[in-house]
Coordinates of C-alpha atoms and ligand atoms in Angstrom, one line a residue:
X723 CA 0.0 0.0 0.0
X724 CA 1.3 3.5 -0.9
X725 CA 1.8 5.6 1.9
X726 CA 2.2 8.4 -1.0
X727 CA -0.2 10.8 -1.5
X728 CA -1.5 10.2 -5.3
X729 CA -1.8 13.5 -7.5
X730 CA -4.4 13.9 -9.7
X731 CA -2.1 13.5 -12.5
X732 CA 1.4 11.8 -12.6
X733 CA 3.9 13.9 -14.7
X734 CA 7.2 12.2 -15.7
X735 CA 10.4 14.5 -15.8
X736 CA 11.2 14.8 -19.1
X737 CA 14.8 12.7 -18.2
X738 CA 12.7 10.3 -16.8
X739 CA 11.3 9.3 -20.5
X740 CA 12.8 5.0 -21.7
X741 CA 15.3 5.3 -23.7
X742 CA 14.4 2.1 -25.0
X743 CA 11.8 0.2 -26.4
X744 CA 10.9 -2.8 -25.0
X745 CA 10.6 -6.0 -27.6
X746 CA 8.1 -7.9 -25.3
X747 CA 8.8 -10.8 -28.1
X748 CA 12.2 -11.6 -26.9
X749 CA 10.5 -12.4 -23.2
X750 CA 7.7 -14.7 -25.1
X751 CA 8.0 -18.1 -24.8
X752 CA 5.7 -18.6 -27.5
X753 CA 7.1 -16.7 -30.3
X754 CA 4.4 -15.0 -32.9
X755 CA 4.3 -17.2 -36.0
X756 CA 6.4 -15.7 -38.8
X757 CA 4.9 -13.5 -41.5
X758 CA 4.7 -15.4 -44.9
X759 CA 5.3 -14.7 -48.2
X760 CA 2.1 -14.8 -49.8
X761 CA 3.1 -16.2 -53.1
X762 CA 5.6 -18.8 -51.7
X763 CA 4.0 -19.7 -48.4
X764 CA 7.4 -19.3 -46.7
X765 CA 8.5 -17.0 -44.0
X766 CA 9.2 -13.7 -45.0
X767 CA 12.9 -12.6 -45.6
X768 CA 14.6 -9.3 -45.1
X769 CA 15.1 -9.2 -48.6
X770 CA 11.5 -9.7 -49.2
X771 CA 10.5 -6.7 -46.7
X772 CA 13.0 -4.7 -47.3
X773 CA 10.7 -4.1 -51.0
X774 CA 7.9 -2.3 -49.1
X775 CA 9.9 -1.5 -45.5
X776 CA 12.4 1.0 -44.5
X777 CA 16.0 -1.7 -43.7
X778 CA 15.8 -0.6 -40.1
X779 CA 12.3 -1.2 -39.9
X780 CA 12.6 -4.8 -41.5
X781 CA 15.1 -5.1 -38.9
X782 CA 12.8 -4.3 -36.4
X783 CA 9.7 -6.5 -37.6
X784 CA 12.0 -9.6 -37.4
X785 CA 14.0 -9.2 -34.6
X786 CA 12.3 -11.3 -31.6
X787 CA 15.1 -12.1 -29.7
X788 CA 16.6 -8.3 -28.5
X789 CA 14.8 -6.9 -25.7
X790 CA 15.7 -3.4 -25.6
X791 CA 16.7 -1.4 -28.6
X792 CA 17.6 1.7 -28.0
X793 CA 15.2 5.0 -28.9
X794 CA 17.2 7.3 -31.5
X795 CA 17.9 10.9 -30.0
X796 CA 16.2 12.5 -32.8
X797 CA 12.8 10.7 -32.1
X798 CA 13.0 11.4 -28.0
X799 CA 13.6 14.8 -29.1
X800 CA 10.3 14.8 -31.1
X801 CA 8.4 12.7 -28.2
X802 CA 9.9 15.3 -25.9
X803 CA 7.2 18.1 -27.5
X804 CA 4.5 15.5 -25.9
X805 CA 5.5 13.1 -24.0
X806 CA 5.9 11.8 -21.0
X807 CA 2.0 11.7 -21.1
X808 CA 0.3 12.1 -18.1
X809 CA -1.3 8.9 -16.5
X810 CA -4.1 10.3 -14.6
X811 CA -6.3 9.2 -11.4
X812 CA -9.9 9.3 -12.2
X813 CA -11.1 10.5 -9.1
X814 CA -14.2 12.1 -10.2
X815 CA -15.2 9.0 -12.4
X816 CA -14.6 7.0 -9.2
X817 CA -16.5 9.6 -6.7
X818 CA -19.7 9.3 -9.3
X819 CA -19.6 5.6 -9.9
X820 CA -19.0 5.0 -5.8
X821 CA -16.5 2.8 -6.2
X822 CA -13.9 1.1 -3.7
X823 CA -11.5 0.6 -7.0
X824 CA -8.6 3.1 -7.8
X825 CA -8.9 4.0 -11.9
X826 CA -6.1 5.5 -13.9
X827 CA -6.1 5.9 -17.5
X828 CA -3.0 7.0 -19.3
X829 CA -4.0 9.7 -22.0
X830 CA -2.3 9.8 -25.3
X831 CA -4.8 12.4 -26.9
X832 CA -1.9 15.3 -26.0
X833 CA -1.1 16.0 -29.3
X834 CA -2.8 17.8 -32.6
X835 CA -3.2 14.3 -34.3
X836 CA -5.3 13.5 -31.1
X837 CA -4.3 9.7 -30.8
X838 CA -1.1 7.3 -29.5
X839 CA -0.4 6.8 -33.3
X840 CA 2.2 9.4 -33.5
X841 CA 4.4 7.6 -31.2
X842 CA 5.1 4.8 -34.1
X843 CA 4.6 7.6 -37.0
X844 CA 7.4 9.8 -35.9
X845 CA 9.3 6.3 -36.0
X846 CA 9.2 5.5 -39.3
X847 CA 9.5 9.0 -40.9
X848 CA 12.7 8.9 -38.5
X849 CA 13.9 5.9 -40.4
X850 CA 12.8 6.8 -43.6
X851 CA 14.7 9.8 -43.6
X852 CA 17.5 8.3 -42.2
X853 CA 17.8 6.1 -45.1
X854 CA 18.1 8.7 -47.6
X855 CA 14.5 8.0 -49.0
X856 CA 12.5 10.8 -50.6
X857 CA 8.9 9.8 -49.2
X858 CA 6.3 7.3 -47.7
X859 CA 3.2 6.0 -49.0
X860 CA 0.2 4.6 -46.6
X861 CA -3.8 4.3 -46.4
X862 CA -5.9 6.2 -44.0
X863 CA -9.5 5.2 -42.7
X864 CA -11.1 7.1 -40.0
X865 CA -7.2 9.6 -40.5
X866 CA -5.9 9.4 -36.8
X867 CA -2.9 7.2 -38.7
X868 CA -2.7 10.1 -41.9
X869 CA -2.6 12.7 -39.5
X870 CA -0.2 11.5 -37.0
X871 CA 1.9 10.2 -40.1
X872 CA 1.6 14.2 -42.0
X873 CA 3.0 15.7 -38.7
X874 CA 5.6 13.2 -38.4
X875 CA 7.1 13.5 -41.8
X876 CA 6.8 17.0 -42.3
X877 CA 9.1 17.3 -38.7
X878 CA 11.6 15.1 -41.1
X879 CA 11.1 17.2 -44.2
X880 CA 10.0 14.0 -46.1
X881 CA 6.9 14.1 -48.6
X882 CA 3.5 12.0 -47.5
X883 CA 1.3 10.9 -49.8
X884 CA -2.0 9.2 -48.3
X885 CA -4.6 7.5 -50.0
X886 CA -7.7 7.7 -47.9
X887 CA -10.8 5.5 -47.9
X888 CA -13.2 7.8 -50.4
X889 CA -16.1 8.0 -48.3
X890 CA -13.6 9.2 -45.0
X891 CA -12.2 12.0 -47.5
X892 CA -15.9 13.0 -48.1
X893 CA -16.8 12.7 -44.9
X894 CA -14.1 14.2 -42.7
X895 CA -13.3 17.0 -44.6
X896 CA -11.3 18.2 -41.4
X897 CA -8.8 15.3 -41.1
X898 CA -8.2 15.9 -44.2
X899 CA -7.1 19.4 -44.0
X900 CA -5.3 19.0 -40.9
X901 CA -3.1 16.4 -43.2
X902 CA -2.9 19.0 -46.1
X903 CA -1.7 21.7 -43.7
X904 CA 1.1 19.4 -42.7
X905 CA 2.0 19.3 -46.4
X906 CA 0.7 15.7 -47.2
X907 CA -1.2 15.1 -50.5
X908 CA -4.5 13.1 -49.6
X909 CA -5.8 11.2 -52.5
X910 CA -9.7 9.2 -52.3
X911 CA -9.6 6.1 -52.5
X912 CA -10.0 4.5 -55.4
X913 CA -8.2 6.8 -57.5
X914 CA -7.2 6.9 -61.4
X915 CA -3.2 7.1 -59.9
X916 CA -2.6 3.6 -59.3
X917 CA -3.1 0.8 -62.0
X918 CA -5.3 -1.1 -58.6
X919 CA -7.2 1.9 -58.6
X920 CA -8.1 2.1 -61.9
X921 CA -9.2 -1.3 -62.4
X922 CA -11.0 -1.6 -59.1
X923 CA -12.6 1.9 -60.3
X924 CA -14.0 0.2 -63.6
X925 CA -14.8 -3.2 -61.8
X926 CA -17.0 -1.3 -59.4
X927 CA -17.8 2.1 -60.6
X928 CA -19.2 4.8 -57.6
X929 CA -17.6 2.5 -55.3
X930 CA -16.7 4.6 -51.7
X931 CA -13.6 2.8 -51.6
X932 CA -12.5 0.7 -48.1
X933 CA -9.3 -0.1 -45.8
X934 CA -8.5 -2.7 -48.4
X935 CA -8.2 -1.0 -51.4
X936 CA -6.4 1.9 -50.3
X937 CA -4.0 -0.1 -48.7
X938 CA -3.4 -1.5 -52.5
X939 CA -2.7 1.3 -53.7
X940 CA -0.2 3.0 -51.4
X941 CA 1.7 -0.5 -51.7
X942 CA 1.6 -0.1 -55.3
X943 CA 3.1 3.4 -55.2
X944 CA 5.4 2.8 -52.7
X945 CA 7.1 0.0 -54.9
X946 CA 6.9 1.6 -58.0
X947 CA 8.4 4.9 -56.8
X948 CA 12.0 5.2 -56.8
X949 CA 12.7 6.9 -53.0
X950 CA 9.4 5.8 -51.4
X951 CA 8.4 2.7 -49.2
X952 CA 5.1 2.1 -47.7
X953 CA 4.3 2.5 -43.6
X954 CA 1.8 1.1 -41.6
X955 CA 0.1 2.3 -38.5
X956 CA -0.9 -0.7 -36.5
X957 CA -0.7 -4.6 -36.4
X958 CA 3.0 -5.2 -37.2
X959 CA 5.6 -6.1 -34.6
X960 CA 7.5 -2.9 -35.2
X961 CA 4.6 -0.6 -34.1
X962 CA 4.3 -2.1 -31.4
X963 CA 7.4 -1.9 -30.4
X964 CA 7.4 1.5 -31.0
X965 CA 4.0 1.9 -28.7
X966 CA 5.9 0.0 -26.0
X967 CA 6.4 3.9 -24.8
X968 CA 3.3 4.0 -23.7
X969 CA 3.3 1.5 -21.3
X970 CA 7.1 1.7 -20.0
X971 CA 6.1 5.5 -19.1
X972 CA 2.9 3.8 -17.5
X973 CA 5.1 1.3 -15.5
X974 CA 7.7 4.0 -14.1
X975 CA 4.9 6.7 -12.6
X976 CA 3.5 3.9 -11.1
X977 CA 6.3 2.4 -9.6
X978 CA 7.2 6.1 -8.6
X979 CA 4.1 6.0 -6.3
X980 CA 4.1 2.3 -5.1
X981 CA 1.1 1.6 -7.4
X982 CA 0.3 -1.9 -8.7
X983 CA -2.4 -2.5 -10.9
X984 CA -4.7 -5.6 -11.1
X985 CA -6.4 -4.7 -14.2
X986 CA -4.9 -3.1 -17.5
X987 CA -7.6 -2.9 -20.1
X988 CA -7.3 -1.4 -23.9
X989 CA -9.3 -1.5 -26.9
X990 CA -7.9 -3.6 -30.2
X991 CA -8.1 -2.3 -33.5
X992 CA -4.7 -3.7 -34.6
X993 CA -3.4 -4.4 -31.3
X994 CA -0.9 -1.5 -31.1
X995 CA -1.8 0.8 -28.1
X996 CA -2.8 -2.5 -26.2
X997 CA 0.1 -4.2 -27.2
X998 CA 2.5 -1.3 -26.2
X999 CA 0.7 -0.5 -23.1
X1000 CA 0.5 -4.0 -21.7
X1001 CA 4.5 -4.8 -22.5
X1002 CA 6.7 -4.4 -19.6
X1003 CA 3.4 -5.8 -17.3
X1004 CA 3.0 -8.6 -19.6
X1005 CA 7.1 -9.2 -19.7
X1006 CA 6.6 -9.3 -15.8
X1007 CA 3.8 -11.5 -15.8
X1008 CA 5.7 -14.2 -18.8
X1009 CA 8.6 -14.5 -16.2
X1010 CA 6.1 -15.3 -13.6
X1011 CA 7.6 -11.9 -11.1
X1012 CA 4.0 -10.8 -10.5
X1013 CA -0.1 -11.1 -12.1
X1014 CA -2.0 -8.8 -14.2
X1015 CA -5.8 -9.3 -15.7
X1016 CA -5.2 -7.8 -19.0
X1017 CA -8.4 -7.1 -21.1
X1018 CA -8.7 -6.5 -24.8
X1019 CA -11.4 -4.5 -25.5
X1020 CA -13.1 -4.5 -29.3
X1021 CA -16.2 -4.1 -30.9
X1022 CA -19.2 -5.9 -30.7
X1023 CA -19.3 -5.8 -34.7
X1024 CA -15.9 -6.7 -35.7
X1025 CA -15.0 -9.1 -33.3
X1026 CA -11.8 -10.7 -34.1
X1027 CA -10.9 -12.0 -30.6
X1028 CA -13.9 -13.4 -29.4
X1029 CA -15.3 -14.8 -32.2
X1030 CA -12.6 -15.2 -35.0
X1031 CA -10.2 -18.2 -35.7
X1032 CA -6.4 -18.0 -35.2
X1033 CA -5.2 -18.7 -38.5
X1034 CA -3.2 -17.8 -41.0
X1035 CA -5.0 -14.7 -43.1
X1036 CA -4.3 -12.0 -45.6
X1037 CA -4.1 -8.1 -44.0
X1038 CA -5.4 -7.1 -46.7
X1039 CA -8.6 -6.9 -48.8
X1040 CA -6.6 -6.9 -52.2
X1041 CA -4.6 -10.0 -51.1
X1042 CA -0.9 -8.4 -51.9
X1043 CA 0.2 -8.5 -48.6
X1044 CA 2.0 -10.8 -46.5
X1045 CA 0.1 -13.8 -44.4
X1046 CA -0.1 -13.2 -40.6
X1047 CA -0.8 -16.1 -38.5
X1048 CA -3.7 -13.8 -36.1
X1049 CA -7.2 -14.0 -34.7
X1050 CA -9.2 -13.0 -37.9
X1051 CA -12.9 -12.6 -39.3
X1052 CA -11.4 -13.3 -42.4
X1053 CA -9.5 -10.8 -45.2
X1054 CA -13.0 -10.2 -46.8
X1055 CA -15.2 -9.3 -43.8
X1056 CA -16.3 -5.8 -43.8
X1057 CA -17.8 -4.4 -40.5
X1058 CA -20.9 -2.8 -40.5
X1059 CA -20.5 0.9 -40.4
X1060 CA -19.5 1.7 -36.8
X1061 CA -18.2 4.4 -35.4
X1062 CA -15.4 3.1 -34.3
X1063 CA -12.9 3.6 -37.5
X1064 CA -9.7 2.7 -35.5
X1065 CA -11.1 -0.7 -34.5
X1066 CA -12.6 -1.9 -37.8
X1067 CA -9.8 -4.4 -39.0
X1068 CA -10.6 -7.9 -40.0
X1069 CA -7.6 -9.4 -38.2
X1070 CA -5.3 -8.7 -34.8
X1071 CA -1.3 -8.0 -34.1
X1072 CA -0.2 -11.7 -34.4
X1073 CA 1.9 -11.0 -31.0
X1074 CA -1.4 -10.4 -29.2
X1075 CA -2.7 -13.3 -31.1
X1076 CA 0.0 -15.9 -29.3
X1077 CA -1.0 -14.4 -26.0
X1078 CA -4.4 -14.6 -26.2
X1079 CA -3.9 -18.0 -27.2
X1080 CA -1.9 -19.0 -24.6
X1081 CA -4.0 -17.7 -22.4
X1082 CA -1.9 -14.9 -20.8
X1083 CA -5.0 -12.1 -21.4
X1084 CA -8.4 -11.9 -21.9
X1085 CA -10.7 -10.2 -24.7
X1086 CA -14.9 -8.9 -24.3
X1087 CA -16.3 -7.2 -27.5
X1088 CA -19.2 -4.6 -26.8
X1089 CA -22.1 -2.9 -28.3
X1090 CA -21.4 0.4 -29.7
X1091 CA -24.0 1.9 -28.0
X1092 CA -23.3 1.3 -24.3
X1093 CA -19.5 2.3 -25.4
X1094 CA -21.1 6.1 -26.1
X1095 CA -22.9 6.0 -22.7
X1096 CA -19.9 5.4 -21.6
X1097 CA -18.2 8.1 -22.8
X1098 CA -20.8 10.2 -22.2
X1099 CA -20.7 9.5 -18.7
X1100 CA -16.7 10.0 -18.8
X1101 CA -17.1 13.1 -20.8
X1102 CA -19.0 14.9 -18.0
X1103 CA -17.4 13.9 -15.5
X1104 CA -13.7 13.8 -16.0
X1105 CA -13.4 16.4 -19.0
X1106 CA -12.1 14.7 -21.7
X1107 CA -13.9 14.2 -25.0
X1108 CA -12.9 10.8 -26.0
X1109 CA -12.6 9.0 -29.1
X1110 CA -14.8 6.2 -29.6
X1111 CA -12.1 3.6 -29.9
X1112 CA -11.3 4.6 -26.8
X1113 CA -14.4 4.4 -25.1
X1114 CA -14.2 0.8 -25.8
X1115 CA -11.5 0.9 -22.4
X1116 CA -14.0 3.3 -20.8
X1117 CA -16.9 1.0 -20.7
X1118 CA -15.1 -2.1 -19.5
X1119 CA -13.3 0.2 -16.8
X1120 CA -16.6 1.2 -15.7
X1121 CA -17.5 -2.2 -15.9
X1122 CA -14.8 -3.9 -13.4
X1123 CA -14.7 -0.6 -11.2
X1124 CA -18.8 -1.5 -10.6
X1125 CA -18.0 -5.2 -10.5
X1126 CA -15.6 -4.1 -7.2
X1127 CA -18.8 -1.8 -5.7
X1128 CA -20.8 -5.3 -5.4
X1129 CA -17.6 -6.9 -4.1
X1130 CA -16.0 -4.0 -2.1
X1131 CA -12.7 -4.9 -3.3
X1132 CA -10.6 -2.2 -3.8
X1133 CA -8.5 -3.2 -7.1
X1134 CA -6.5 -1.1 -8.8
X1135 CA -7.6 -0.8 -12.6
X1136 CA -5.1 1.2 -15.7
X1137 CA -6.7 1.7 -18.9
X1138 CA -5.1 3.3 -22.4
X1139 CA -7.5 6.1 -23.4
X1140 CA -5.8 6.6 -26.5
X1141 CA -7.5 9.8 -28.1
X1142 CA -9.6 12.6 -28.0
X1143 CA -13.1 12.3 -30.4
X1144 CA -13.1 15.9 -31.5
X1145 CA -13.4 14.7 -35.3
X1146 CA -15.9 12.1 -34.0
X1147 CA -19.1 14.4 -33.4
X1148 CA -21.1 13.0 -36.4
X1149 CA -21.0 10.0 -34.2
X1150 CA -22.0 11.8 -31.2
X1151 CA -24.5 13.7 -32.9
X1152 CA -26.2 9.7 -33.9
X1153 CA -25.7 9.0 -30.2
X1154 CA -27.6 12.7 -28.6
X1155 CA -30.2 12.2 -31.4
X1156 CA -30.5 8.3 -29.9
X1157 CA -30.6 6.9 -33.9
X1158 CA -27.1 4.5 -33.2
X1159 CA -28.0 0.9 -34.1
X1160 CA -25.9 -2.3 -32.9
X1161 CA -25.0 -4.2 -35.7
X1162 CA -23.4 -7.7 -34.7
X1163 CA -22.6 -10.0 -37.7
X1164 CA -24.4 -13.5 -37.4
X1165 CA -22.7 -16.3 -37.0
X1166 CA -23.1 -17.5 -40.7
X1167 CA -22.3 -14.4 -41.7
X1168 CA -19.2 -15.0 -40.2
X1169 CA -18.0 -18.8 -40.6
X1170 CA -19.0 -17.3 -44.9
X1171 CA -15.8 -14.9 -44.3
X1172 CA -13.8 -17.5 -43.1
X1173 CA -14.5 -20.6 -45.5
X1174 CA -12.5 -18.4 -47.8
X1175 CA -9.0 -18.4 -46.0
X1176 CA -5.8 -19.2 -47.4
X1177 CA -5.1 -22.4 -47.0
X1178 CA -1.6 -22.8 -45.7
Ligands
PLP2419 C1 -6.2 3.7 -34.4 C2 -6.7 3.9 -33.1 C3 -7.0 2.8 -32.2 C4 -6.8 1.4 -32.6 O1 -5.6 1.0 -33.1 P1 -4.7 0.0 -32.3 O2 -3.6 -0.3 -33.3 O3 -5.5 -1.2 -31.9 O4 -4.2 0.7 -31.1 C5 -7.5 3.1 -31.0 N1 -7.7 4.4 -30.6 C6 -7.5 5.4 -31.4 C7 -7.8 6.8 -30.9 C8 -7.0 5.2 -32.7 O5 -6.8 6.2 -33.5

């Protein structure tokens, strides 16, 4: 038991920021299964990544033996303009839900992007530059990963070209300007620039475009371009690793103040915030030091944990990208439109895959609209306007924190709230107007989706 009096919110000196990120890989037993080429069915090379990936990067997605690998000066120096984040103590959301349990949630919506994702963006443009290359190419859905990705690489001076879904760029004009006025060039998706585009365009004319496609395209570009690779924002080891931040900063304010936590809950999109923020904990918990609960959180209509198979699967819709051994609904199953951009992929890191597997955390999925009650609730009473992938963490805090009122057990619970919803109020707006539906895919709909994986 601390004998510390507990601030409202824990601040980390700036000198008191890792230095390194922590590969929780190299502490796994269990290694993650191997990415495969998807042509060959063999493990992916070096050589073979180093097509689409930065070399250091490549490095970095194949390395799971090193634990620690050192944080370049020139991305703390960047991290420095927003990190440490603060890892606040909920007491107002406790006072109001009269609670025994202590609630902390570390906040990565300090910055303009407004999410954790420019903690692995800065990353890559830091490598990318640092191998002489002119640019990077990715996709964007919801554009938390654009945006985070345009600040990154304009810090860098390197040009950002972003394809993004077509019905986002209609629909969030202000992403995309936020991206523009960081110097990327934001293209809809699909678009006459790419040979995919075109032919997807003429296959399926007025289509709005999805994840799937634009990821296509920006693969496409990036290998056809001399200068440019391609960068992804979330399930691959090496963003991840670079999310790892997150929870190492977690672990030392904690530590600072005697605190240990019984519960650590985040929502899964790709796995990244969760992955990073659960790390050092779950490295503790593999070498059997100490116990954590750790709970996924994801979305009652894209439900790749609870209800999808851990196979090997295609992260992609156009099938060009490597197989990933992962909990998946299956390359071709599109969520029904929820609110929730950031946690709408088919498929789930294949890191957090092997652990859920081996049984070393948990997962729920939950209905969209109990997740905007829920931040409704957490809007009012501790400030902060989050995003809806983050009210995913919100609702199953709320959740355990009620579960210890019945009990009187006074746990201690940390949850990743991993962004602010200001670009989000067309969502809000469904929610105050009460016209948000659940939509939960049936269970044929589902085994349909995944008759058709790979067979490996
Ligand atoms: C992208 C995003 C997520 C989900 O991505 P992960 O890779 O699972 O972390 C969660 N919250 C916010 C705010 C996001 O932008």
């Amino acid at each position: 038991m601390s004998t510390k009096t507990i601030p409202y919110k824990i601040y980390l000196e700036e000198k008191e920021m890792p230095k390194a990120w922590y590969n929780l890989r190299a502490d796994m037993k269990n290694k993650p299964a191997p990415l495969l080429n998807p042509e060959t069915k063999k493990p992916m090379t070096a050589q073979d990544l180093s097509a689409v990936f930065c070399d250091e990067l490549t490095q970095q997605e194949l390395d799971d033996t090193t634990p620690f690998i050192d944080i370049p000066d020139e991305i703390r120096n960047f991290y420095k303009m927003y990190r440490p984040s603060p890892l606040v103590r909920a007491y107002c959301l406790e006072k109001k839900l009269d609670t025994p349990a202590k609630i902390y949630y570390k906040f990565e919506g300090n910055n303009t992007s407004g999410s954790h994702k420019l903690n692995s963006a800065i990353a890559q443009a830091y490598y990318a530059k640092k191998q002489g290359l002119k640019g990077v190419t990715t996709e964007t859905g919801a554009g938390q990963w654009g945006t985070a990705l345009s600040m990154a690489c304009s810090y860098f001076d390197l040009d950002c070209k972003v394809y993004m879904v077509k019905v986002s760029y209609e629909q969030k004009p202000f992403r995309r300007e936020v991206m523009r006025t960081y110097g990327a060039s934001v293209v809809p998706s699909p678009s006459t620039t790419t040979k995919i585009g075109r032919k997807i365009l003429e296959d399926h004319p007025g289509t709005t475009g999805s994840l799937g496609c634009a990821i296509s395209e920006a693969v496409e570009v990036a290998t056809e371009t001399d200068g440019y690779r391609y960068v992804l924002g979330s399930v691959l080891n090496q963003v991840m690793l670079h999310q790892s931040v997150i929870g190492l900063e977690t672990k030392i304010a904690l530590d600072k103040y005697d605190i240990h936590p019984d519960i650590i809950i985040g929502c899964a999109g790709g796995g990244s915030n969760l992955g990073g923020l659960i790390a050092p904990f779950m490295g503790e918990k593999i070498k059997g030091k100490t116990d954590y609960r750790i709970i996924a959180v994801e979305p009652a209509s894209c439900p790749s944990f609870t209800r999808g198979k851990y196979a090997y699967d295609f992260c992609d819709t156009g099938m060009i990208c490597p197989l990933a051994k992962m909990y998946t609904l299956g390359s071709g199953f599109i969520p029904s439109a929820n609110h929730a951009g950031g946690l709408r992929f088919h498929g789930m890191s294949s890191t957090l895959s092997q652990l859920y597997d081996d049984k070393l955390m948990e997962a729920v999925s939950v209905e969209q609209t109990e997740v905007f009650d829920a931040a409704q609730k957490f809007a009012r009473i501790e400030g902060i306007l989050p995003a809806p992938e983050s009210s995913h963490a919100i609702k199953v805090a709320i959740d355990e924190a009620l579960k210890c009122k019945e009990t009187g057990e006074e746990k201690t619970i940390v949850f990743g709230l991993t962004g602010t919803g200001y670009f989000d109020l067309f969502a809000y707006e469904k929610f105050n107007n009460g016209e948000m539906s659940d939509d939960i895919p049936t269970d044929e709909q589902i085994a349909a989706s995944l008759a058709n994986l790979p067979q490996v």
